[in-house]
């Protein structure tokens, strides 16, 4: 149930979870459904209340990180309220130590996470489909799948469980300030919580931070001000290795046969939502060429942009412009010139393209469906020309970090290296070689070859995925938590979410983070029920 007040300090839950985003709710449901008493502290409120909680200020030390108000949302459902709905699996190579990627390797195998993907997909509103084995001897693997949730409102999706689970209490408007630690036992005894100017201490047997990478880090850094020895001290791993992903456009893709694009297109799922296939470089190629993991997918030009090269799309655009139909199609993803240049380009498309009436009917249906349903998915292009979106791994770097400034704000220095950018460029070149060798198509770059690294650097911007700040490792010298997401220094504290990922891979982190939360829930329940559990962890 949702309680718009602080918890009853006389009640000690089995576990107290900070944050009610997808990760926090998945962990809470997992524990509550197995009999644990669960308290969730949420700094915000239900979105439907209209009460928007303020996000703590973040000082940005460069222009590679988005503002906190864009990357963080304090509300029931967390930052999922800003989430687009994309769900992607990690790859096996992401978990293995790689000689060409410093600080790589997880203390757990991918299989320990992958077994939870089907349930995590269902939790996120997707219909699981069977994923192919990862081994591939081809240069490019065209079997990588992404799923899109039918609803990004996770709280609404699970409204019944939030309302009906008797041993789950979600307290809104409760801001976690710091952890209270017993130095004798090295255990967290309570979380200091502020609500409407009132400060209370909330006790529990175990604690899990699931408030997002930046907020988890902020809370631990505030706690370390009282205990400078924790988490390796000032030179330890806490707040370091901050990474996300590089994404943008370096090229357009032109297919020899426009129908090939359909193999990489969206497929509607029976239970709602959609899925589609992406292109990735195979693991052997990544190792041989010393590349970071990168995925590619198709995105269409807006029909308002003549760069799509299609007379059919140009004719539809001019007709819609004249009739003032669907004004949203006037904007595009690719760079455009002046209005005069654009119209000249549309007329040029009309002169050199053959109009297929059947294709025209299909495109009109897609455009109208987008207008009515609010979908933003790409349109088929009869000319087989699309923007190629890349989503690339950002390598861990101990100097890419978040620190606590003197006034208590987080100061963020998210760094992208030349190796990160060079890997993006070389991955495109290998993909282009494969497309041409297989006679599938070719890439046309949006910048000269010697300017591609700078072009990628100009697009290097993240802060949404918040990976690595409280990373998982084999020991406390290299990470904040162990393979069970338990803090090395505090035996009843757990960290949940993408901030524990040692590496980013090519995947958006939501699906793996929820899968890891389900695994963590099983671990916490097992510890609580174990005969050797300490009194503070006993039910």
Short mmCIF file of C-alpha atoms in Angstrom, two decimals:
data_model
loop_
_atom_site.label_atom_id
_atom_site.label_comp_id
_atom_site.label_asym_id
_atom_site.label_seq_id
_atom_site.Cartn_x
_atom_site.Cartn_y
_atom_site.Cartn_z
CA UNK A 1 0.00 0.00 0.00
CA UNK A 2 1.00 3.63 -0.46
CA UNK A 3 1.33 5.69 2.71
CA UNK A 4 1.79 9.44 2.45
CA UNK A 5 3.77 9.67 5.69
CA UNK A 6 6.94 8.43 7.36
CA UNK A 7 7.10 4.81 8.54
CA UNK A 8 6.13 3.88 12.08
CA UNK A 9 9.50 3.91 13.84
CA UNK A 10 8.30 1.25 16.28
CA UNK A 11 7.99 -1.26 13.43
CA UNK A 12 11.15 -2.96 12.12
CA UNK A 13 10.72 -4.37 8.61
CA UNK A 14 12.76 -7.27 7.30
CA UNK A 15 14.10 -5.03 4.54
CA UNK A 16 13.93 -1.31 3.84
CA UNK A 17 14.35 -0.32 0.18
CA UNK A 18 15.19 3.22 -0.91
CA UNK A 19 13.55 4.01 -4.25
CA UNK A 20 10.40 2.83 -6.04
CA UNK A 21 11.59 2.72 -9.64
CA UNK A 22 11.50 -0.54 -11.64
CA UNK A 23 14.47 -1.94 -9.70
CA UNK A 24 13.10 -0.99 -6.27
CA UNK A 25 9.61 -2.29 -7.03
CA UNK A 26 10.90 -5.54 -8.56
CA UNK A 27 13.01 -6.16 -5.45
CA UNK A 28 10.14 -5.19 -3.13
CA UNK A 29 7.64 -7.50 -4.85
CA UNK A 30 10.14 -10.37 -4.88
CA UNK A 31 10.72 -10.08 -1.13
CA UNK A 32 7.10 -9.37 -0.16
CA UNK A 33 5.68 -12.27 -2.17
CA UNK A 34 8.01 -14.61 -0.29
CA UNK A 35 6.79 -13.42 3.08
CA UNK A 36 9.16 -10.64 4.09
CA UNK A 37 7.91 -7.41 5.62
CA UNK A 38 9.03 -4.68 3.20
CA UNK A 39 9.26 -0.92 3.68
CA UNK A 40 9.95 1.25 0.62
CA UNK A 41 11.06 4.87 0.98
CA UNK A 42 10.19 7.04 -2.03
CA UNK A 43 11.29 10.69 -2.11
CA UNK A 44 8.53 11.60 -4.57
CA UNK A 45 4.82 10.98 -4.97
CA UNK A 46 2.49 9.23 -7.42
CA UNK A 47 2.61 11.03 -10.77
CA UNK A 48 -1.19 11.22 -10.73
CA UNK A 49 -1.03 13.40 -7.60
CA UNK A 50 0.44 16.27 -9.62
CA UNK A 51 3.01 16.81 -6.85
CA UNK A 52 6.45 16.90 -8.47
CA UNK A 53 9.28 16.43 -5.98
CA UNK A 54 12.40 18.50 -6.47
CA UNK A 55 15.49 16.72 -7.79
CA UNK A 56 18.77 17.47 -5.97
CA UNK A 57 21.10 19.75 -7.90
CA UNK A 58 24.12 18.24 -9.63
CA UNK A 59 27.20 20.23 -10.66
CA UNK A 60 28.35 19.21 -14.14
CA UNK A 61 32.09 19.52 -14.74
CA UNK A 62 31.85 19.07 -18.54
CA UNK A 63 29.25 19.01 -21.30
CA UNK A 64 29.00 15.22 -21.64
CA UNK A 65 26.32 14.78 -18.95
CA UNK A 66 22.65 15.77 -19.06
CA UNK A 67 21.13 17.81 -16.25
CA UNK A 68 19.76 16.05 -13.19
CA UNK A 69 16.23 17.19 -13.97
CA UNK A 70 16.45 15.25 -17.25
CA UNK A 71 18.09 12.10 -15.88
CA UNK A 72 16.38 11.70 -12.50
CA UNK A 73 12.74 11.74 -11.41
CA UNK A 74 11.56 11.46 -7.85
CA UNK A 75 8.15 9.81 -8.09
CA UNK A 76 6.39 6.50 -7.60
CA UNK A 77 7.80 4.44 -10.46
CA UNK A 78 11.02 6.47 -10.40
CA UNK A 79 12.82 7.49 -13.56
CA UNK A 80 10.82 4.88 -15.49
CA UNK A 81 8.34 7.73 -15.83
CA UNK A 82 10.90 9.24 -18.25
CA UNK A 83 11.82 5.87 -19.81
CA UNK A 84 11.13 5.10 -23.45
CA UNK A 85 10.39 1.41 -22.82
CA UNK A 86 13.39 -0.28 -24.52
CA UNK A 87 14.55 -3.59 -22.99
CA UNK A 88 17.75 -5.31 -24.13
CA UNK A 89 19.71 -8.30 -22.85
CA UNK A 90 23.39 -8.18 -22.02
CA UNK A 91 25.80 -10.35 -24.04
CA UNK A 92 28.08 -13.06 -22.63
CA UNK A 93 31.17 -11.07 -23.61
CA UNK A 94 30.08 -8.21 -21.33
CA UNK A 95 30.73 -10.39 -18.26
CA UNK A 96 34.13 -11.76 -19.26
CA UNK A 97 37.49 -10.12 -18.56
CA UNK A 98 38.74 -8.60 -21.82
CA UNK A 99 42.39 -7.78 -22.27
CA UNK A 100 41.61 -4.71 -24.36
CA UNK A 101 39.09 -3.32 -21.83
CA UNK A 102 40.68 -2.25 -18.53
CA UNK A 103 38.70 -3.04 -15.37
CA UNK A 104 36.41 -5.42 -17.26
CA UNK A 105 34.92 -8.66 -15.96
CA UNK A 106 32.05 -9.38 -13.57
CA UNK A 107 32.28 -11.58 -10.45
CA UNK A 108 29.21 -13.47 -11.72
CA UNK A 109 28.45 -15.20 -15.02
CA UNK A 110 25.83 -13.94 -17.44
CA UNK A 111 23.84 -17.13 -16.90
CA UNK A 112 23.11 -16.07 -13.31
CA UNK A 113 21.34 -13.00 -14.68
CA UNK A 114 19.92 -14.46 -17.89
CA UNK A 115 17.72 -16.96 -16.04
CA UNK A 116 15.73 -13.99 -14.70
CA UNK A 117 15.23 -12.22 -18.06
CA UNK A 118 11.82 -13.77 -18.88
CA UNK A 119 10.31 -12.69 -15.57
CA UNK A 120 12.00 -9.29 -15.80
CA UNK A 121 10.51 -8.78 -19.28
CA UNK A 122 7.05 -9.61 -18.03
CA UNK A 123 7.52 -7.24 -15.08
CA UNK A 124 8.42 -4.48 -17.54
CA UNK A 125 5.37 -5.12 -19.71
CA UNK A 126 7.00 -7.13 -22.49
CA UNK A 127 6.27 -10.54 -23.93
CA UNK A 128 9.39 -12.74 -23.65
CA UNK A 129 10.54 -14.46 -26.82
CA UNK A 130 13.20 -17.09 -27.15
CA UNK A 131 16.66 -15.61 -27.62
CA UNK A 132 19.14 -17.39 -29.94
CA UNK A 133 22.42 -18.80 -28.72
CA UNK A 134 25.07 -16.11 -28.77
CA UNK A 135 27.81 -18.03 -30.54
CA UNK A 136 28.25 -16.79 -34.08
CA UNK A 137 31.08 -17.20 -36.54
CA UNK A 138 29.89 -14.28 -38.66
CA UNK A 139 31.35 -10.79 -38.52
CA UNK A 140 27.93 -9.31 -37.75
CA UNK A 141 25.22 -10.93 -35.67
CA UNK A 142 21.73 -9.91 -36.83
CA UNK A 143 19.87 -11.81 -34.08
CA UNK A 144 20.20 -9.35 -31.20
CA UNK A 145 16.67 -8.52 -29.99
CA UNK A 146 15.25 -5.50 -28.24
CA UNK A 147 11.79 -5.45 -26.70
CA UNK A 148 9.63 -2.38 -26.16
CA UNK A 149 7.28 -2.23 -23.22
CA UNK A 150 3.62 -1.66 -23.84
CA UNK A 151 3.66 0.79 -20.89
CA UNK A 152 6.48 2.81 -19.33
CA UNK A 153 4.26 3.63 -16.33
CA UNK A 154 5.59 0.86 -14.11
CA UNK A 155 3.58 1.97 -11.07
CA UNK A 156 0.32 1.82 -13.04
CA UNK A 157 1.33 -1.53 -14.55
CA UNK A 158 1.65 -2.96 -11.04
CA UNK A 159 -1.03 -0.92 -9.27
CA UNK A 160 -2.78 -4.06 -8.04
CA UNK A 161 0.32 -5.46 -6.35
CA UNK A 162 1.17 -2.08 -4.83
CA UNK A 163 -2.35 -1.88 -3.41
CA UNK A 164 -2.91 -5.46 -2.32
CA UNK A 165 0.37 -6.93 -1.00
CA UNK A 166 -0.30 -6.83 2.76
CA UNK A 167 3.35 -6.83 3.84
CA UNK A 168 4.49 -4.07 1.43
CA UNK A 169 4.36 -0.44 2.53
CA UNK A 170 5.52 2.35 0.23
CA UNK A 171 6.06 5.65 2.03
CA UNK A 172 6.06 8.71 -0.25
CA UNK A 173 7.71 12.07 0.30
CA UNK A 174 10.46 10.41 2.36
CA UNK A 175 14.00 11.54 1.47
CA UNK A 176 16.83 9.26 2.65
CA UNK A 177 19.65 11.43 4.03
CA UNK A 178 22.29 9.07 5.39
CA UNK A 179 22.87 5.62 6.82
CA UNK A 180 23.20 5.11 10.57
CA UNK A 181 25.93 2.56 11.26
CA UNK A 182 26.88 0.58 14.35
CA UNK A 183 30.70 0.59 14.27
CA UNK A 184 30.95 -2.47 16.52
CA UNK A 185 28.99 -4.77 14.22
CA UNK A 186 29.59 -2.94 10.92
CA UNK A 187 25.88 -3.02 10.26
CA UNK A 188 23.39 -0.42 9.16
CA UNK A 189 20.91 0.04 12.01
CA UNK A 190 18.69 2.69 10.40
CA UNK A 191 18.27 5.20 7.59
CA UNK A 192 17.84 8.85 8.49
CA UNK A 193 14.77 10.10 6.63
CA UNK A 194 13.44 13.61 6.17
CA UNK A 195 9.84 14.42 5.35
CA UNK A 196 8.30 17.90 5.43
CA UNK A 197 11.06 19.16 7.74
CA UNK A 198 10.72 16.24 10.17
CA UNK A 199 13.61 13.82 10.57
CA UNK A 200 13.15 10.22 11.74
CA UNK A 201 15.23 7.08 11.78
CA UNK A 202 13.80 4.03 10.02
CA UNK A 203 15.13 0.69 11.26
CA UNK A 204 15.13 -2.64 9.43
CA UNK A 205 16.92 -5.96 9.34
CA UNK A 206 18.48 -5.25 5.96
CA UNK A 207 18.66 -2.26 3.64
CA UNK A 208 18.79 -1.93 -0.14
CA UNK A 209 19.53 1.25 -2.08
CA UNK A 210 17.63 1.33 -5.38
CA UNK A 211 17.35 5.06 -5.96
CA UNK A 212 19.41 5.23 -9.17
CA UNK A 213 23.15 5.49 -9.66
CA UNK A 214 23.58 9.14 -8.75
CA UNK A 215 21.25 9.04 -5.74
CA UNK A 216 22.75 5.80 -4.40
CA UNK A 217 26.20 7.36 -4.71
CA UNK A 218 25.10 10.60 -3.07
CA UNK A 219 23.72 8.70 -0.06
CA UNK A 220 26.88 6.62 0.36
CA UNK A 221 29.15 9.65 0.00
CA UNK A 222 27.16 11.50 2.68
CA UNK A 223 27.48 8.44 4.90
CA UNK A 224 31.23 8.32 4.31
CA UNK A 225 31.58 11.84 5.66
CA UNK A 226 30.82 10.33 9.07
CA UNK A 227 32.93 7.22 8.39
CA UNK A 228 35.85 8.16 6.07
CA UNK A 229 37.18 4.59 6.15
CA UNK A 230 34.15 3.14 4.36
CA UNK A 231 34.13 1.96 0.75
CA UNK A 232 37.90 2.24 0.36
CA UNK A 233 38.08 5.84 1.55
CA UNK A 234 38.67 8.84 -0.68
CA UNK A 235 40.76 6.81 -3.15
CA UNK A 236 38.40 3.85 -3.18
CA UNK A 237 36.01 2.75 -5.94
CA UNK A 238 32.89 4.56 -4.67
CA UNK A 239 31.82 7.20 -7.20
CA UNK A 240 34.44 6.14 -9.75
CA UNK A 241 34.21 4.19 -13.03
CA UNK A 242 31.16 6.24 -14.02
CA UNK A 243 30.01 5.27 -17.48
CA UNK A 244 26.98 5.07 -19.72
CA UNK A 245 26.76 4.74 -23.49
CA UNK A 246 27.71 6.59 -26.63
CA UNK A 247 24.85 7.01 -29.06
CA UNK A 248 24.05 8.98 -32.19
CA UNK A 249 24.49 8.84 -35.96
CA UNK A 250 27.69 8.56 -37.97
CA UNK A 251 26.16 7.19 -41.16
CA UNK A 252 23.09 6.33 -43.11
CA UNK A 253 22.55 2.83 -44.43
CA UNK A 254 21.42 2.13 -48.01
CA UNK A 255 20.08 -1.33 -48.75
CA UNK A 256 20.48 -2.87 -52.19
CA UNK A 257 17.09 -4.49 -51.67
CA UNK A 258 14.76 -2.24 -49.63
CA UNK A 259 12.88 -5.34 -48.44
CA UNK A 260 15.88 -6.36 -46.30
CA UNK A 261 14.94 -3.60 -43.85
CA UNK A 262 11.83 -5.61 -42.93
CA UNK A 263 14.03 -8.21 -41.22
CA UNK A 264 15.22 -5.48 -38.83
CA UNK A 265 11.81 -3.94 -38.29
CA UNK A 266 9.32 -3.80 -35.45
CA UNK A 267 7.12 -6.82 -34.74
CA UNK A 268 4.03 -6.38 -32.59
CA UNK A 269 3.73 -8.71 -29.59
CA UNK A 270 0.49 -10.45 -28.71
CA UNK A 271 0.57 -9.10 -25.15
CA UNK A 272 1.30 -5.54 -26.24
CA UNK A 273 4.49 -3.73 -27.09
CA UNK A 274 6.86 -4.57 -29.91
CA UNK A 275 10.25 -6.17 -30.55
CA UNK A 276 12.83 -5.88 -33.29
CA UNK A 277 16.27 -7.12 -34.28
CA UNK A 278 19.49 -5.16 -34.10
CA UNK A 279 22.95 -5.60 -35.58
CA UNK A 280 25.99 -6.25 -33.38
CA UNK A 281 29.55 -7.28 -34.09
CA UNK A 282 30.17 -10.87 -33.00
CA UNK A 283 32.17 -11.54 -29.85
CA UNK A 284 35.16 -13.07 -31.72
CA UNK A 285 35.39 -9.97 -33.91
CA UNK A 286 35.24 -7.69 -30.88
CA UNK A 287 38.14 -9.56 -29.30
CA UNK A 288 40.21 -9.79 -32.50
CA UNK A 289 39.76 -6.12 -33.31
CA UNK A 290 39.95 -4.87 -29.68
CA UNK A 291 36.52 -3.25 -29.90
CA UNK A 292 33.94 -2.28 -27.33
CA UNK A 293 30.45 -3.73 -27.72
CA UNK A 294 28.22 -1.75 -30.11
CA UNK A 295 24.69 -2.25 -31.42
CA UNK A 296 23.12 -0.71 -34.53
CA UNK A 297 19.52 -0.25 -35.57
CA UNK A 298 17.49 1.54 -38.23
CA UNK A 299 15.79 4.89 -37.78
CA UNK A 300 13.91 6.58 -40.55
CA UNK A 301 14.35 10.08 -41.82
CA UNK A 302 11.34 12.28 -41.24
CA UNK A 303 9.28 12.52 -44.43
CA UNK A 304 9.88 16.28 -44.19
CA UNK A 305 13.60 15.70 -44.84
CA UNK A 306 14.43 15.06 -48.53
CA UNK A 307 17.56 13.18 -47.43
CA UNK A 308 15.36 10.07 -47.40
CA UNK A 309 15.67 10.11 -51.23
CA UNK A 310 12.14 8.79 -51.82
CA UNK A 311 9.78 10.43 -54.28
CA UNK A 312 6.88 8.67 -52.55
CA UNK A 313 7.76 10.11 -49.14
CA UNK A 314 8.38 13.54 -50.66
CA UNK A 315 4.98 13.52 -52.40
CA UNK A 316 3.24 12.51 -49.19
CA UNK A 317 5.05 15.21 -47.25
CA UNK A 318 4.08 17.93 -49.73
CA UNK A 319 0.47 16.75 -49.75
CA UNK A 320 0.32 16.70 -45.96
CA UNK A 321 1.98 20.09 -45.73
CA UNK A 322 -0.58 21.55 -48.11
CA UNK A 323 -3.45 20.01 -46.16
CA UNK A 324 -1.92 20.82 -42.74
CA UNK A 325 -2.17 17.14 -41.84
CA UNK A 326 -0.02 15.70 -39.06
CA UNK A 327 2.28 18.67 -38.42
CA UNK A 328 4.51 16.40 -36.34
CA UNK A 329 6.06 14.92 -39.51
CA UNK A 330 7.72 18.23 -40.33
CA UNK A 331 10.65 17.54 -38.04
CA UNK A 332 13.31 14.96 -38.78
CA UNK A 333 16.23 13.21 -37.16
CA UNK A 334 18.89 14.11 -39.67
CA UNK A 335 20.50 17.52 -40.26
CA UNK A 336 18.51 19.59 -42.74
CA UNK A 337 19.25 22.65 -44.83
CA UNK A 338 17.11 25.71 -45.56
CA UNK A 339 13.43 25.42 -46.48
CA UNK A 340 14.28 26.34 -50.07
CA UNK A 341 16.92 23.60 -50.21
CA UNK A 342 14.45 21.13 -48.69
CA UNK A 343 11.77 21.80 -51.29
CA UNK A 344 14.32 21.55 -54.08
CA UNK A 345 15.37 18.18 -52.64
CA UNK A 346 11.77 16.95 -52.55
CA UNK A 347 11.26 17.89 -56.22
CA UNK A 348 14.51 16.12 -57.10
CA UNK A 349 13.23 13.00 -55.31
CA UNK A 350 10.01 13.16 -57.35
CA UNK A 351 11.92 13.38 -60.65
CA UNK A 352 14.12 10.36 -60.06
CA UNK A 353 11.77 7.99 -58.19
CA UNK A 354 9.02 5.73 -59.44
CA UNK A 355 5.78 6.00 -57.44
CA UNK A 356 4.36 2.65 -56.32
CA UNK A 357 0.67 3.06 -55.42
CA UNK A 358 0.60 -0.05 -53.22
CA UNK A 359 3.64 1.19 -51.29
CA UNK A 360 1.96 4.58 -51.06
CA UNK A 361 -1.09 3.06 -49.37
CA UNK A 362 1.13 1.24 -46.86
CA UNK A 363 3.06 4.40 -45.96
CA UNK A 364 -0.16 6.39 -45.48
CA UNK A 365 -1.44 3.72 -43.09
CA UNK A 366 1.79 3.89 -41.09
CA UNK A 367 1.70 7.69 -40.86
CA UNK A 368 -1.95 7.75 -39.80
CA UNK A 369 -1.31 5.04 -37.21
CA UNK A 370 1.53 7.10 -35.78
CA UNK A 371 -0.72 10.15 -35.56
CA UNK A 372 -3.62 8.32 -33.92
CA UNK A 373 -1.67 6.04 -31.56
CA UNK A 374 1.15 8.44 -30.75
CA UNK A 375 3.76 5.99 -32.00
CA UNK A 376 7.15 7.34 -32.99
CA UNK A 377 8.55 4.23 -34.65
CA UNK A 378 10.24 4.59 -38.00
CA UNK A 379 8.58 4.42 -41.42
CA UNK A 380 9.56 2.07 -44.21
CA UNK A 381 11.45 3.84 -46.96
CA UNK A 382 10.78 2.49 -50.48
CA UNK A 383 14.30 3.57 -51.44
CA UNK A 384 15.88 1.48 -48.66
CA UNK A 385 17.66 4.45 -47.08
CA UNK A 386 17.74 4.92 -43.28
CA UNK A 387 19.70 6.61 -40.56
CA UNK A 388 21.89 4.11 -38.70
CA UNK A 389 21.71 4.60 -34.95
CA UNK A 390 24.62 3.31 -32.87
CA UNK A 391 24.56 2.50 -29.15
CA UNK A 392 28.06 1.77 -27.93
CA UNK A 393 29.75 0.60 -24.78
CA UNK A 394 31.52 3.20 -22.65
CA UNK A 395 34.64 1.67 -21.10
CA UNK A 396 35.13 1.93 -17.29
CA UNK A 397 37.54 4.67 -16.27
CA UNK A 398 38.41 5.39 -12.61
CA UNK A 399 38.81 9.10 -13.42
CA UNK A 400 35.24 9.32 -14.70
CA UNK A 401 33.49 9.98 -11.43
CA UNK A 402 31.06 11.71 -9.10
CA UNK A 403 32.23 13.40 -5.90
CA UNK A 404 30.55 15.28 -3.07
CA UNK A 405 31.23 19.02 -3.10
CA UNK A 406 31.64 21.10 0.04
CA UNK A 407 27.99 22.20 -0.06
CA UNK A 408 26.74 18.61 -0.26
CA UNK A 409 25.95 18.57 -3.99
CA UNK A 410 27.19 15.91 -6.35
CA UNK A 411 29.82 17.09 -8.80
CA UNK A 412 29.95 14.89 -11.91
CA UNK A 413 32.86 14.48 -14.32
CA UNK A 414 31.67 11.98 -16.94
CA UNK A 415 34.58 11.29 -19.31
CA UNK A 416 34.68 9.69 -22.75
CA UNK A 417 38.11 8.58 -23.98
CA UNK A 418 39.58 8.53 -27.47
CA UNK A 419 39.44 4.71 -27.28
CA UNK A 420 35.66 4.89 -26.72
CA UNK A 421 35.21 7.09 -29.78
CA UNK A 422 37.67 5.21 -31.99
CA UNK A 423 35.85 1.94 -31.25
CA UNK A 424 32.59 3.47 -32.48
CA UNK A 425 34.18 4.56 -35.76
CA UNK A 426 35.98 1.26 -36.40
CA UNK A 427 32.81 -0.70 -35.60
CA UNK A 428 31.00 1.22 -38.34
CA UNK A 429 33.76 0.42 -40.81
CA UNK A 430 33.60 -3.30 -40.07
CA UNK A 431 29.82 -3.22 -40.43
CA UNK A 432 30.19 -1.42 -43.78
CA UNK A 433 32.69 -4.02 -45.01
CA UNK A 434 30.27 -6.82 -44.06
CA UNK A 435 27.29 -5.13 -45.71
CA UNK A 436 29.21 -4.76 -48.96
CA UNK A 437 30.75 -8.25 -48.83
CA UNK A 438 27.30 -9.79 -48.32
CA UNK A 439 25.84 -7.48 -51.02
CA UNK A 440 23.27 -6.23 -48.56
CA UNK A 441 24.06 -2.54 -48.83
CA UNK A 442 26.53 0.14 -47.85
CA UNK A 443 27.04 2.98 -45.40
CA UNK A 444 27.23 6.64 -46.37
CA UNK A 445 28.99 8.63 -43.67
CA UNK A 446 27.67 11.96 -42.39
CA UNK A 447 31.18 13.37 -41.98
CA UNK A 448 34.56 12.97 -43.75
CA UNK A 449 36.61 9.96 -42.58
CA UNK A 450 39.12 12.09 -40.68
CA UNK A 451 36.30 13.90 -38.85
CA UNK A 452 34.32 10.86 -37.68
CA UNK A 453 35.94 10.67 -34.23
CA UNK A 454 35.17 14.34 -33.62
CA UNK A 455 31.64 13.77 -34.94
CA UNK A 456 31.17 10.98 -32.38
CA UNK A 457 32.69 13.13 -29.63
CA UNK A 458 30.18 15.90 -30.32
CA UNK A 459 27.37 13.38 -29.75
CA UNK A 460 28.88 11.84 -26.60
CA UNK A 461 26.26 12.61 -23.98
CA UNK A 462 24.76 10.48 -21.23
CA UNK A 463 23.75 10.57 -17.59
CA UNK A 464 20.60 8.52 -18.10
CA UNK A 465 22.14 5.10 -17.49
CA UNK A 466 24.36 5.84 -14.46
CA UNK A 467 26.55 2.73 -14.58
CA UNK A 468 29.56 1.74 -12.47
CA UNK A 469 29.44 4.23 -9.59
CA UNK A 470 28.99 1.49 -6.95
CA UNK A 471 30.42 -1.33 -9.00
CA UNK A 472 30.42 -5.04 -8.30
CA UNK A 473 33.81 -6.74 -7.86
CA UNK A 474 35.68 -9.66 -6.34
CA UNK A 475 37.03 -7.59 -3.44
CA UNK A 476 36.67 -4.16 -1.82
CA UNK A 477 39.77 -2.75 -3.52
CA UNK A 478 37.99 -2.89 -6.89
CA UNK A 479 34.34 -2.42 -6.01
CA UNK A 480 31.69 -1.41 -3.49
CA UNK A 481 29.61 -4.62 -3.53
CA UNK A 482 30.25 -8.31 -4.07
CA UNK A 483 28.62 -10.67 -6.56
CA UNK A 484 25.47 -10.76 -4.42
CA UNK A 485 25.19 -6.94 -4.49
CA UNK A 486 26.08 -6.81 -0.78
CA UNK A 487 28.38 -4.03 0.41
CA UNK A 488 31.84 -5.28 1.35
CA UNK A 489 32.00 -2.97 4.36
CA UNK A 490 28.43 -3.27 5.71
CA UNK A 491 27.05 -6.79 5.93
CA UNK A 492 23.32 -5.93 5.78
CA UNK A 493 23.48 -3.26 3.05
CA UNK A 494 22.70 -4.04 -0.59
CA UNK A 495 22.96 -1.93 -3.73
CA UNK A 496 20.54 -2.48 -6.63
CA UNK A 497 20.45 -1.05 -10.13
CA UNK A 498 22.84 -0.25 -12.95
CA UNK A 499 25.32 1.48 -10.65
CA UNK A 500 26.64 -1.96 -9.64
CA UNK A 501 27.38 -3.01 -13.24
CA UNK A 502 31.18 -3.25 -13.73
CA UNK A 503 30.78 -2.70 -17.50
CA UNK A 504 28.06 -1.19 -19.64
CA UNK A 505 27.90 -3.46 -22.68
CA UNK A 506 25.77 -2.35 -25.62
CA UNK A 507 22.44 -2.81 -23.83
CA UNK A 508 20.20 -0.26 -22.19
CA UNK A 509 20.41 -1.16 -18.49
CA UNK A 510 16.74 -1.39 -17.46
CA UNK A 511 16.15 -5.08 -18.26
CA UNK A 512 19.45 -6.36 -16.76
CA UNK A 513 18.95 -4.15 -13.69
CA UNK A 514 15.48 -5.60 -13.03
CA UNK A 515 16.78 -9.14 -13.61
CA UNK A 516 19.57 -8.48 -11.12
CA UNK A 517 17.01 -7.11 -8.62
CA UNK A 518 15.02 -10.36 -8.88
CA UNK A 519 18.19 -12.34 -8.23
CA UNK A 520 18.99 -10.08 -5.28
CA UNK A 521 15.51 -10.60 -3.86
CA UNK A 522 16.00 -14.36 -3.82
CA UNK A 523 19.37 -13.89 -2.09
CA UNK A 524 17.91 -11.63 0.62
CA UNK A 525 15.03 -14.02 1.28
CA UNK A 526 17.45 -16.96 1.56
CA UNK A 527 19.60 -15.05 4.06
CA UNK A 528 16.61 -14.10 6.17
CA UNK A 529 15.38 -17.70 6.26
CA UNK A 530 18.79 -19.29 6.83
CA UNK A 531 19.10 -20.96 10.28
CA UNK A 532 22.43 -19.16 10.79
CA UNK A 533 20.97 -15.73 10.08
CA UNK A 534 21.87 -13.13 12.68
CA UNK A 535 19.00 -11.75 14.82
CA UNK A 536 18.88 -8.51 12.85
CA UNK A 537 18.15 -10.47 9.69
CA UNK A 538 15.71 -12.94 11.22
CA UNK A 539 12.04 -12.71 10.29
#
